[in-house]
Amino acid sequence: MAYEVNGSTVEHDEEGYITNLADWTKELADVIAETEEIDMNEEHWAVVNFLREYYDEYQIAPAVRVLIKAIKKEMGPEKGNNKYMYELFPYGPAKQACKIAGLPKPTGCV
Amino acid sequence: MKIGVVVSEGPYTHQAADTAYHFVKAALDGGHEVPRVFFYHDGVNVSTRLSVPPQDERHIQNNWTNLAKEHDIDLVVCIAAAQRRGLLDENEANRQGKDANNIADGFRISGLGQLIEMGIQTDRLVTFGD
Amino acid sequence: MSDVKKFLYVNRKAPYGTIYALESLEVVLIGAAFEQDVSLAFLDDGVFQLTKGQNTDGIGIKNFSPTFRALGDFEVTKLYVEKDSLEERGLSPDDLQEIMYEDEDDDWEEKPSIRLVSRAEMADVMADQDVVLSF
Amino acid sequence: MSTLHTVNKSPFATQTLMSCLNHCKDGDAVLMIEDGVYGALANSGMADFVRAKSASLAIYVMSPDTAARGLAEDKLLGEVSGVDYAGFVDLVAKHDRTQSWL
């Protein structure tokens, strides 16, 4: 299974998470988002960029409340809440946004 | 008294799974409850139904399966640790696109939250590892 | 709240040679969602988990040391490190990463999460818990 | 309030027993299990240390583990008491928490 980006292919697993995290590009993010039926706008990108920066620094995805706090800081309280996150990523920010951002699949431990 | 148990080493290499088994049996005989045993680190390997020890040795997985059935113990295998080590139930095998599963009867795969929950809900927690 | 228990995660093993340190951290991160009173103890070889400058490129294993700096985001803010264990290994507190958290009760002021304790103080921390998980 | 500590390593292989005993509080109990039972040997280099600690701690050893390893009772410290698995369970119940030194 693979995504096609500009003529080349990027492998992914059953659920659409990319196999090699190093394969991630912005173009790929758009392709993944498309299969998730998400039309990436500036607000989606703010979340995706935050996730990538956070992962880069700490080697884990942030807790959802950390993500929401950061978005609140950046985009104001009307957007820094759970409801808004789910409007952006209807199937949940932890799953969908992480997939688009090219982070590892959450192991679903809780 | 409710006693929770953690097994954090694999079978046969370490004695941990054996000691834990004898401990749990003694606890039940002593009138205590052991609602759950949580398998973590290499302890998840206890749950494979594919092990075939020689006939003159104990069968660690069978022992646990039988004990769990008899006393209604929840044997939980940590999903994160299990995935690393190639232990999958049917559900996970499908989800991960693998062609086989290997979890024995009486064990179930679930999250680390079950360990924390066990710590919250029991009166004592005892870890067997190495 | 009577249903909040004191959880202590005891870390006595060095990173990378075995998986215990990483899988301990995974429990801590998941456990954070349960809103218990969480402390971490680092003693014996466990203090090696917190050293700065870890670079795992050459061994092909994920470097999880940066994740300790994210613990504050998960409201895990008490990392007890045993001074005696550091000294026995020729380390000083300066050899450890700086790990901070924002204190909600003090106008989000940044504070250090690492609390250096003597062996006797570590024994007191251990004796003050409801649940002790060892790694 | 007191703690039951378990140790499952030989003191001649790791410092686990030493570290455990150095972190115990008065009134705690220590149970040597598995390879930890070698810590109960009476004539070893560890014996004086363990004997000294037994003044403020109750020290136990798993009898099934000493028997398995061929450690006769007269080879073990007199300050250390033998228990079986039921005794192990009783110790867990009697103390407020159990800390495993792995």
GROMACS .gro file of N, CA, C and O in nm, chain C residues 21-135:
model
  460
  261ALA      N    1   1.390   0.113   3.061
  261ALA     CA    2   1.376   0.258   3.077
  261ALA      C    3   1.271   0.314   2.982
  261ALA      O    4   1.185   0.393   3.021
  262LEU      N    5   1.275   0.270   2.857
  262LEU     CA    6   1.178   0.319   2.758
  262LEU      C    7   1.036   0.274   2.794
  262LEU      O    8   0.942   0.354   2.793
  263GLU      N    9   1.021   0.146   2.828
  263GLU     CA   10   0.886   0.099   2.857
  263GLU      C   11   0.833   0.155   2.990
  263GLU      O   12   0.712   0.164   3.009
  264SER      N   13   0.922   0.193   3.077
  264SER     CA   14   0.880   0.263   3.199
  264SER      C   15   0.820   0.399   3.163
  264SER      O   16   0.713   0.437   3.210
  265LEU      N   17   0.890   0.469   3.075
  265LEU     CA   18   0.844   0.601   3.032
  265LEU      C   19   0.708   0.590   2.963
  265LEU      O   20   0.622   0.677   2.979
  266GLU      N   21   0.687   0.484   2.889
  266GLU     CA   22   0.558   0.465   2.822
  266GLU      C   23   0.445   0.449   2.924
  266GLU      O   24   0.336   0.501   2.906
  267VAL      N   25   0.473   0.378   3.033
  267VAL     CA   26   0.371   0.364   3.138
  267VAL      C   27   0.341   0.501   3.200
  267VAL      O   28   0.226   0.537   3.222
  268VAL      N   29   0.447   0.576   3.225
  268VAL     CA   30   0.429   0.708   3.287
  268VAL      C   31   0.340   0.797   3.199
  268VAL      O   32   0.248   0.863   3.249
  269LEU      N   33   0.366   0.796   3.068
  269LEU     CA   34   0.291   0.883   2.978
  269LEU      C   35   0.144   0.841   2.970
  269LEU      O   36   0.055   0.926   2.971
  270ILE      N   37   0.119   0.711   2.964
  270ILE     CA   38  -0.020   0.665   2.961
  270ILE      C   39  -0.085   0.690   3.097
  270ILE      O   40  -0.199   0.736   3.106
  271GLY      N   41  -0.010   0.661   3.202
  271GLY     CA   42  -0.063   0.677   3.338
  271GLY      C   43  -0.103   0.821   3.368
  271GLY      O   44  -0.191   0.846   3.451
  272ALA      N   45  -0.038   0.916   3.299
  272ALA     CA   46  -0.067   1.058   3.325
  272ALA      C   47  -0.214   1.091   3.303
  272ALA      O   48  -0.270   1.179   3.367
  273ALA      N   49  -0.279   1.016   3.212
  273ALA     CA   50  -0.419   1.043   3.182
  273ALA      C   51  -0.511   1.007   3.298
  273ALA      O   52  -0.627   1.049   3.301
  274PHE      N   53  -0.461   0.932   3.395
  274PHE     CA   54  -0.546   0.887   3.504
  274PHE      C   55  -0.548   0.983   3.623
  274PHE      O   56  -0.612   0.957   3.725
  275GLU      N   57  -0.474   1.093   3.612
  275GLU     CA   58  -0.475   1.198   3.712
  275GLU      C   59  -0.452   1.148   3.854
  275GLU      O   60  -0.527   1.179   3.946
  276GLN      N   61  -0.349   1.067   3.869
  276GLN     CA   62  -0.306   1.024   4.002
  276GLN      C   63  -0.190   1.114   4.046
  276GLN      O   64  -0.143   1.198   3.970
  277ASP      N   65  -0.146   1.093   4.171
  277ASP     CA   66  -0.033   1.172   4.222
  277ASP      C   67   0.096   1.098   4.188
  277ASP      O   68   0.136   1.005   4.258
  278VAL      N   69   0.159   1.140   4.079
  278VAL     CA   70   0.270   1.063   4.022
  278VAL      C   71   0.406   1.119   4.059
  278VAL      O   72   0.428   1.240   4.051
  279SER      N   73   0.497   1.031   4.100
  279SER     CA   74   0.637   1.068   4.118
  279SER      C   75   0.725   0.966   4.046
  279SER      O   76   0.686   0.851   4.031
  280LEU      N   77   0.842   1.013   4.003
  280LEU     CA   78   0.940   0.923   3.943
  280LEU      C   79   1.064   0.923   4.032
  280LEU      O   80   1.104   1.029   4.081
  281ALA      N   81   1.123   0.806   4.050
  281ALA     CA   82   1.247   0.796   4.126
  281ALA      C   83   1.357   0.746   4.033
  281ALA      O   84   1.336   0.651   3.958
  282PHE      N   85   1.472   0.812   4.038
  282PHE     CA   86   1.587   0.768   3.960
  282PHE      C   87   1.701   0.741   4.057
  282PHE      O   88   1.748   0.833   4.126
  283LEU      N   89   1.742   0.616   4.065
  283LEU     CA   90   1.853   0.581   4.154
  283LEU      C   91   1.933   0.469   4.090
  283LEU      O   92   1.891   0.410   3.990
  284ASP      N   93   2.048   0.440   4.151
  284ASP     CA   94   2.139   0.341   4.093
  284ASP      C   95   2.161   0.375   3.944
  284ASP      O   96   2.167   0.492   3.909
  285ASP      N   97   2.166   0.276   3.854
  285ASP     CA   98   2.194   0.308   3.714
  285ASP      C   99   2.081   0.386   3.647
  285ASP      O  100   2.097   0.437   3.536
  286GLY      N  101   1.967   0.398   3.713
  286GLY     CA  102   1.856   0.476   3.658
  286GLY      C  103   1.893   0.621   3.633
  286GLY      O  104   1.835   0.686   3.546
  287VAL      N  105   1.990   0.673   3.709
  287VAL     CA  106   2.027   0.815   3.688
  287VAL      C  107   2.086   0.838   3.549
  287VAL      O  108   2.080   0.948   3.496
  288PHE      N  109   2.140   0.732   3.489
  288PHE     CA  110   2.195   0.746   3.354
  288PHE      C  111   2.088   0.780   3.250
  288PHE      O  112   2.119   0.829   3.142
  289GLN      N  113   1.962   0.754   3.282
  289GLN     CA  114   1.855   0.784   3.187
  289GLN      C  115   1.844   0.935   3.160
  289GLN      O  116   1.798   0.976   3.054
  290LEU      N  117   1.885   1.015   3.257
  290LEU     CA  118   1.859   1.159   3.249
  290LEU      C  119   1.978   1.242   3.201
  290LEU      O  120   1.970   1.363   3.196
  291THR      N  121   2.087   1.175   3.164
  291THR     CA  122   2.205   1.252   3.125
  291THR      C  123   2.182   1.329   2.995
  291THR      O  124   2.105   1.287   2.910
  292LYS      N  125   2.250   1.442   2.982
  292LYS     CA  126   2.239   1.517   2.856
  292LYS      C  127   2.332   1.460   2.750
  292LYS      O  128   2.420   1.380   2.781
  293GLY      N  129   2.310   1.505   2.629
  293GLY     CA  130   2.401   1.470   2.521
  293GLY      C  131   2.388   1.329   2.468
  293GLY      O  132   2.478   1.278   2.403
  294GLN      N  133   2.276   1.262   2.493
  294GLN     CA  134   2.259   1.127   2.438
  294GLN      C  135   2.238   1.136   2.288
  294GLN      O  136   2.158   1.215   2.240
  295ASN      N  137   2.313   1.056   2.216
  295ASN     CA  138   2.302   1.053   2.070
  295ASN      C  139   2.304   0.908   2.025
  295ASN      O  140   2.407   0.841   2.032
  296THR      N  141   2.191   0.859   1.979
  296THR     CA  142   2.179   0.716   1.948
  296THR      C  143   2.193   0.685   1.800
  296THR      O  144   2.167   0.573   1.759
  297ASP      N  145   2.234   0.784   1.722
  297ASP     CA  146   2.243   0.763   1.577
  297ASP      C  147   2.322   0.637   1.543
  297ASP      O  148   2.285   0.559   1.456
  298GLY      N  149   2.432   0.618   1.615
  298GLY     CA  150   2.521   0.507   1.582
  298GLY      C  151   2.472   0.370   1.622
  298GLY      O  152   2.525   0.268   1.575
  299ILE      N  153   2.372   0.362   1.711
  299ILE     CA  154   2.324   0.229   1.751
  299ILE      C  155   2.187   0.197   1.694
  299ILE      O  156   2.135   0.087   1.713
  300GLY      N  157   2.127   0.293   1.625
  300GLY     CA  158   2.002   0.265   1.557
  300GLY      C  159   1.884   0.242   1.649
  300GLY      O  160   1.787   0.178   1.612
  301ILE      N  161   1.892   0.291   1.771
  301ILE     CA  162   1.779   0.281   1.864
  301ILE      C  163   1.727   0.422   1.888
  301ILE      O  164   1.805   0.517   1.896
  302LYS      N  165   1.595   0.435   1.899
  302LYS     CA  166   1.537   0.567   1.918
  302LYS      C  167   1.588   0.633   2.046
  302LYS      O  168   1.592   0.572   2.152
  303ASN      N  169   1.630   0.759   2.033
  303ASN     CA  170   1.672   0.837   2.150
  303ASN      C  171   1.549   0.893   2.218
  303ASN      O  172   1.485   0.984   2.167
  304PHE      N  173   1.515   0.837   2.334
  304PHE     CA  174   1.394   0.885   2.400
  304PHE      C  175   1.424   0.985   2.511
  304PHE      O  176   1.332   1.028   2.580
  305SER      N  177   1.550   1.024   2.527
  305SER     CA  178   1.580   1.116   2.636
  305SER      C  179   1.508   1.252   2.622
  305SER      O  180   1.472   1.311   2.724
  306PRO      N  181   1.482   1.302   2.498
  306PRO     CA  182   1.408   1.430   2.491
  306PRO      C  183   1.268   1.420   2.551
  306PRO      O  184   1.212   1.521   2.594
  307THR      N  185   1.213   1.300   2.553
  307THR     CA  186   1.076   1.284   2.602
  307THR      C  187   1.064   1.321   2.750
  307THR      O  188   0.958   1.367   2.795
  308PHE      N  189   1.172   1.303   2.826
  308PHE     CA  190   1.166   1.342   2.968
  308PHE      C  191   1.132   1.491   2.983
  308PHE      O  192   1.065   1.531   3.077
  309ARG      N  193   1.176   1.572   2.884
  309ARG     CA  194   1.150   1.716   2.893
  309ARG      C  195   1.004   1.750   2.864
  309ARG      O  196   0.960   1.861   2.888
  310ALA      N  197   0.930   1.653   2.809
  310ALA     CA  198   0.787   1.675   2.782
  310ALA      C  199   0.700   1.634   2.900
  310ALA      O  200   0.579   1.657   2.898
  311LEU      N  201   0.758   1.572   3.001
  311LEU     CA  202   0.676   1.519   3.110
  311LEU      C  203   0.592   1.627   3.178
  311LEU      O  204   0.480   1.601   3.221
  312GLY      N  205   0.646   1.748   3.185
  312GLY     CA  206   0.572   1.858   3.246
  312GLY      C  207   0.439   1.881   3.176
  312GLY      O  208   0.338   1.911   3.239
  313ASP      N  209   0.438   1.867   3.043
  313ASP     CA  210   0.315   1.882   2.965
  313ASP      C  211   0.212   1.777   3.004
  313ASP      O  212   0.092   1.795   2.982
  314PHE      N  213   0.260   1.666   3.056
  314PHE     CA  214   0.170   1.558   3.097
  314PHE      C  215   0.141   1.565   3.248
  314PHE      O  216   0.093   1.470   3.307
  315GLU      N  217   0.177   1.678   3.306
  315GLU     CA  218   0.159   1.702   3.449
  315GLU      C  219   0.232   1.602   3.537
  315GLU      O  220   0.188   1.567   3.647
  316VAL      N  221   0.345   1.554   3.487
  316VAL     CA  222   0.435   1.473   3.569
  316VAL      C  223   0.552   1.564   3.603
  316VAL      O  224   0.631   1.600   3.516
  317THR      N  225   0.557   1.607   3.729
  317THR     CA  226   0.649   1.717   3.763
  317THR      C  227   0.743   1.684   3.878
  317THR      O  228   0.819   1.769   3.921
  318LYS      N  229   0.735   1.562   3.929
  318LYS     CA  230   0.823   1.525   4.042
  318LYS      C  231   0.917   1.413   4.001
  318LYS      O  232   0.879   1.297   3.995
  319LEU      N  233   1.041   1.453   3.968
  319LEU     CA  234   1.143   1.356   3.931
  319LEU      C  235   1.250   1.356   4.040
  319LEU      O  236   1.334   1.446   4.045
  320TYR      N  237   1.245   1.258   4.129
  320TYR     CA  238   1.341   1.250   4.238
  320TYR      C  239   1.467   1.178   4.189
  320TYR      O  240   1.461   1.067   4.138
  321VAL      N  241   1.580   1.246   4.202
  321VAL     CA  242   1.707   1.188   4.158
  321VAL      C  243   1.799   1.177   4.279
  321VAL      O  244   1.818   1.273   4.353
  322GLU      N  245   1.855   1.058   4.297
  322GLU     CA  246   1.937   1.035   4.417
  322GLU      C  247   2.080   1.084   4.398
  322GLU      O  248   2.152   1.037   4.310
  323LYS      N  249   2.117   1.180   4.483
  323LYS     CA  250   2.252   1.238   4.476
  323LYS      C  251   2.361   1.133   4.492
  323LYS      O  252   2.461   1.134   4.421
  324ASP      N  253   2.342   1.044   4.589
  324ASP     CA  254   2.444   0.942   4.616
  324ASP      C  255   2.471   0.857   4.492
  324ASP      O  256   2.586   0.822   4.463
  325SER      N  257   2.363   0.824   4.420
  325SER     CA  258   2.380   0.743   4.299
  325SER      C  259   2.460   0.819   4.193
  325SER      O  260   2.543   0.762   4.123
  326LEU      N  261   2.431   0.950   4.181
  326LEU     CA  262   2.508   1.033   4.086
  326LEU      C  263   2.655   1.032   4.124
  326LEU      O  264   2.742   1.006   4.039
  327GLU      N  265   2.682   1.059   4.251
  327GLU     CA  266   2.822   1.071   4.295
  327GLU      C  267   2.898   0.940   4.277
  327GLU      O  268   3.013   0.940   4.231
  328GLU      N  269   2.834   0.829   4.310
  328GLU     CA  270   2.900   0.699   4.294
  328GLU      C  271   2.941   0.674   4.150
  328GLU      O  272   3.034   0.599   4.122
  329ARG      N  273   2.870   0.739   4.057
  329ARG     CA  274   2.899   0.720   3.915
  329ARG      C  275   2.981   0.835   3.857
  329ARG      O  276   2.996   0.846   3.735
  330GLY      N  277   3.030   0.920   3.944
  330GLY     CA  278   3.113   1.031   3.898
  330GLY      C  279   3.037   1.138   3.824
  330GLY      O  280   3.093   1.211   3.743
  331LEU      N  281   2.907   1.146   3.849
  331LEU     CA  282   2.825   1.246   3.781
  331LEU      C  283   2.788   1.357   3.879
  331LEU      O  284   2.785   1.337   4.000
  332SER      N  285   2.757   1.473   3.823
  332SER     CA  286   2.703   1.580   3.905
  332SER      C  287   2.569   1.622   3.842
  332SER      O  288   2.542   1.587   3.727
  333PRO      N  289   2.490   1.699   3.916
  333PRO     CA  290   2.362   1.743   3.860
  333PRO      C  291   2.377   1.815   3.725
  333PRO      O  292   2.286   1.811   3.642
  334ASP      N  293   2.492   1.878   3.701
  334ASP     CA  294   2.514   1.947   3.574
  334ASP      C  295   2.519   1.851   3.455
  334ASP      O  296   2.508   1.893   3.340
  335ASP      N  297   2.543   1.724   3.482
  335ASP     CA  298   2.546   1.627   3.374
  335ASP      C  299   2.407   1.586   3.328
  335ASP      O  300   2.392   1.513   3.230
  336LEU      N  301   2.305   1.631   3.400
  336LEU     CA  302   2.168   1.591   3.366
  336LEU      C  303   2.100   1.697   3.279
  336LEU      O  304   2.135   1.815   3.283
  337GLN      N  305   2.003   1.654   3.202
  337GLN     CA  306   1.923   1.746   3.123
  337GLN      C  307   1.848   1.841   3.216
  337GLN      O  308   1.812   1.804   3.327
  338GLU      N  309   1.820   1.961   3.164
  338GLU     CA  310   1.732   2.049   3.239
  338GLU      C  311   1.588   2.010   3.205
  338GLU      O  312   1.552   2.004   3.088
  339ILE      N  313   1.510   1.981   3.307
  339ILE     CA  314   1.371   1.941   3.285
  339ILE      C  315   1.281   2.034   3.365
  339ILE      O  316   1.294   2.043   3.488
  340MET      N  317   1.196   2.110   3.294
  340MET     CA  318   1.115   2.212   3.360
  340MET      C  319   0.966   2.182   3.347
  340MET      O  320   0.925   2.107   3.259
  341TYR      N  321   0.888   2.241   3.433
  341TYR     CA  322   0.742   2.236   3.416
  341TYR      C  323   0.685   2.373   3.450
  341TYR      O  324   0.750   2.453   3.518
  342GLU      N  325   0.566   2.399   3.399
  342GLU     CA  326   0.499   2.526   3.430
  342GLU      C  327   0.404   2.502   3.546
  342GLU      O  328   0.315   2.417   3.539
  343ASP      N  329   0.423   2.575   3.654
  343ASP     CA  330   0.343   2.554   3.775
  343ASP      C  331   0.210   2.627   3.765
  343ASP      O  332   0.203   2.749   3.773
  344GLU      N  333   0.106   2.550   3.748
  344GLU     CA  334  -0.030   2.603   3.731
  344GLU      C  335  -0.071   2.689   3.851
  344GLU      O  336  -0.141   2.788   3.837
  345ASP      N  337  -0.026   2.647   3.972
  345ASP     CA  338  -0.068   2.715   4.094
  345ASP      C  339   0.016   2.839   4.124
  345ASP      O  340  -0.005   2.906   4.223
  346ASP      N  341   0.113   2.866   4.041
  346ASP     CA  342   0.203   2.979   4.068
  346ASP      C  343   0.219   3.061   3.939
  346ASP      O  344   0.331   3.086   3.893
  347ASP      N  345   0.106   3.097   3.879
  347ASP     CA  346   0.104   3.181   3.758
  347ASP      C  347   0.190   3.122   3.646
  347ASP      O  348   0.257   3.195   3.574
  348TRP      N  349   0.187   2.991   3.633
  348TRP     CA  350   0.258   2.920   3.525
  348TRP      C  351   0.407   2.949   3.524
  348TRP      O  352   0.471   2.949   3.418
  349GLU      N  353   0.464   2.971   3.642
  349GLU     CA  354   0.607   2.994   3.646
  349GLU      C  355   0.682   2.865   3.614
  349GLU      O  356   0.642   2.757   3.654
  350GLU      N  357   0.791   2.879   3.541
  350GLU     CA  358   0.873   2.761   3.507
  350GLU      C  359   0.954   2.717   3.626
  350GLU      O  360   1.024   2.797   3.690
  351LYS      N  361   0.945   2.591   3.659
  351LYS     CA  362   1.020   2.537   3.773
  351LYS      C  363   1.088   2.407   3.734
  351LYS      O  364   1.039   2.336   3.646
  352PRO      N  365   1.199   2.375   3.802
  352PRO     CA  366   1.267   2.249   3.769
  352PRO      C  367   1.189   2.128   3.820
  352PRO      O  368   1.139   2.130   3.933
  353SER      N  369   1.180   2.026   3.738
  353SER     CA  370   1.112   1.902   3.780
  353SER      C  371   1.203   1.811   3.859
  353SER      O  372   1.158   1.729   3.939
  354ILE      N  373   1.335   1.822   3.834
  354ILE     CA  374   1.428   1.733   3.903
  354ILE      C  375   1.450   1.780   4.047
  354ILE      O  376   1.480   1.897   4.071
  355ARG      N  377   1.429   1.689   4.139
  355ARG     CA  378   1.452   1.719   4.281
  355ARG      C  379   1.563   1.626   4.330
  355ARG      O  380   1.544   1.505   4.336
  356LEU      N  381   1.676   1.685   4.362
  356LEU     CA  382   1.788   1.605   4.411
  356LEU      C  383   1.762   1.565   4.555
  356LEU      O  384   1.729   1.650   4.638
  357VAL      N  385   1.776   1.439   4.584
  357VAL     CA  386   1.754   1.392   4.721
  357VAL      C  387   1.868   1.301   4.765
  357VAL      O  388   1.935   1.238   4.682
  358SER      N  389   1.887   1.295   4.895
  358SER     CA  390   1.986   1.203   4.950
  358SER      C  391   1.925   1.063   4.953
  358SER      O  392   1.805   1.046   4.929
  359ARG      N  393   2.008   0.964   4.983
  359ARG     CA  394   1.957   0.826   4.990
  359ARG      C  395   1.847   0.815   5.096
  359ARG      O  396   1.744   0.751   5.075
  360ALA      N  397   1.868   0.881   5.209
  360ALA     CA  398   1.769   0.874   5.317
  360ALA      C  399   1.639   0.940   5.274
  360ALA      O  400   1.529   0.890   5.303
  361GLU      N  401   1.651   1.052   5.203
  361GLU     CA  402   1.529   1.119   5.154
  361GLU      C  403   1.458   1.034   5.050
  361GLU      O  404   1.335   1.031   5.043
  362MET      N  405   1.535   0.963   4.967
  362MET     CA  406   1.474   0.874   4.868
  362MET      C  407   1.395   0.764   4.939
  362MET      O  408   1.284   0.728   4.897
  363ALA      N  409   1.452   0.714   5.047
  363ALA     CA  410   1.382   0.611   5.125
  363ALA      C  411   1.250   0.667   5.177
  363ALA      O  412   1.148   0.597   5.179
  364ASP      N  413   1.251   0.793   5.218
  364ASP     CA  414   1.127   0.856   5.266
  364ASP      C  415   1.024   0.867   5.153
  364ASP      O  416   0.905   0.845   5.175
  365VAL      N  417   1.070   0.906   5.035
  365VAL     CA  418   0.979   0.917   4.920
  365VAL      C  419   0.915   0.781   4.891
  365VAL      O  420   0.794   0.769   4.873
  366MET      N  421   0.997   0.677   4.894
  366MET     CA  422   0.946   0.542   4.865
  366MET      C  423   0.844   0.498   4.969
  366MET      O  424   0.746   0.429   4.937
  367ALA      N  425   0.869   0.536   5.093
  367ALA     CA  426   0.782   0.491   5.202
  367ALA      C  427   0.650   0.567   5.207
  367ALA      O  428   0.563   0.536   5.286
  368ASP      N  429   0.638   0.667   5.121
  368ASP     CA  430   0.521   0.755   5.126
  368ASP      C  431   0.424   0.728   5.011
  368ASP      O  432   0.348   0.815   4.969
  369GLN      N  433   0.427   0.606   4.953
  369GLN     CA  434   0.350   0.578   4.832
  369GLN      C  435   0.238   0.478   4.856
  369GLN      O  436   0.243   0.399   4.950
  370ASP      N  437   0.141   0.479   4.767
  370ASP     CA  438   0.038   0.374   4.768
  370ASP      C  439   0.077   0.261   4.674
  370ASP      O  440   0.055   0.144   4.703
  371VAL      N  441   0.130   0.297   4.558
  371VAL     CA  442   0.164   0.196   4.457
  371VAL      C  443   0.306   0.222   4.408
  371VAL      O  444   0.339   0.334   4.370
  372VAL      N  445   0.389   0.119   4.412
  372VAL     CA  446   0.526   0.132   4.363
  372VAL      C  447   0.545   0.039   4.243
  372VAL      O  448   0.526  -0.082   4.254
  373LEU      N  449   0.578   0.097   4.130
  373LEU     CA  450   0.605   0.017   4.009
  373LEU      C  451   0.754   0.024   3.980
  373LEU      O  452   0.812   0.133   3.974
  374SER      N  453   0.816  -0.092   3.965
  374SER     CA  454   0.962  -0.096   3.948
  374SER      C  455   1.000  -0.134   3.807
  374SER      O  456   0.940  -0.222   3.747
  375PHE      N  457   1.102  -0.064   3.756
  375PHE     CA  458   1.151  -0.092   3.621
  375PHE      C  459   1.302  -0.107   3.621
  375PHE      O  460   1.367  -0.058   3.709
   0.00000   0.00000   0.00000
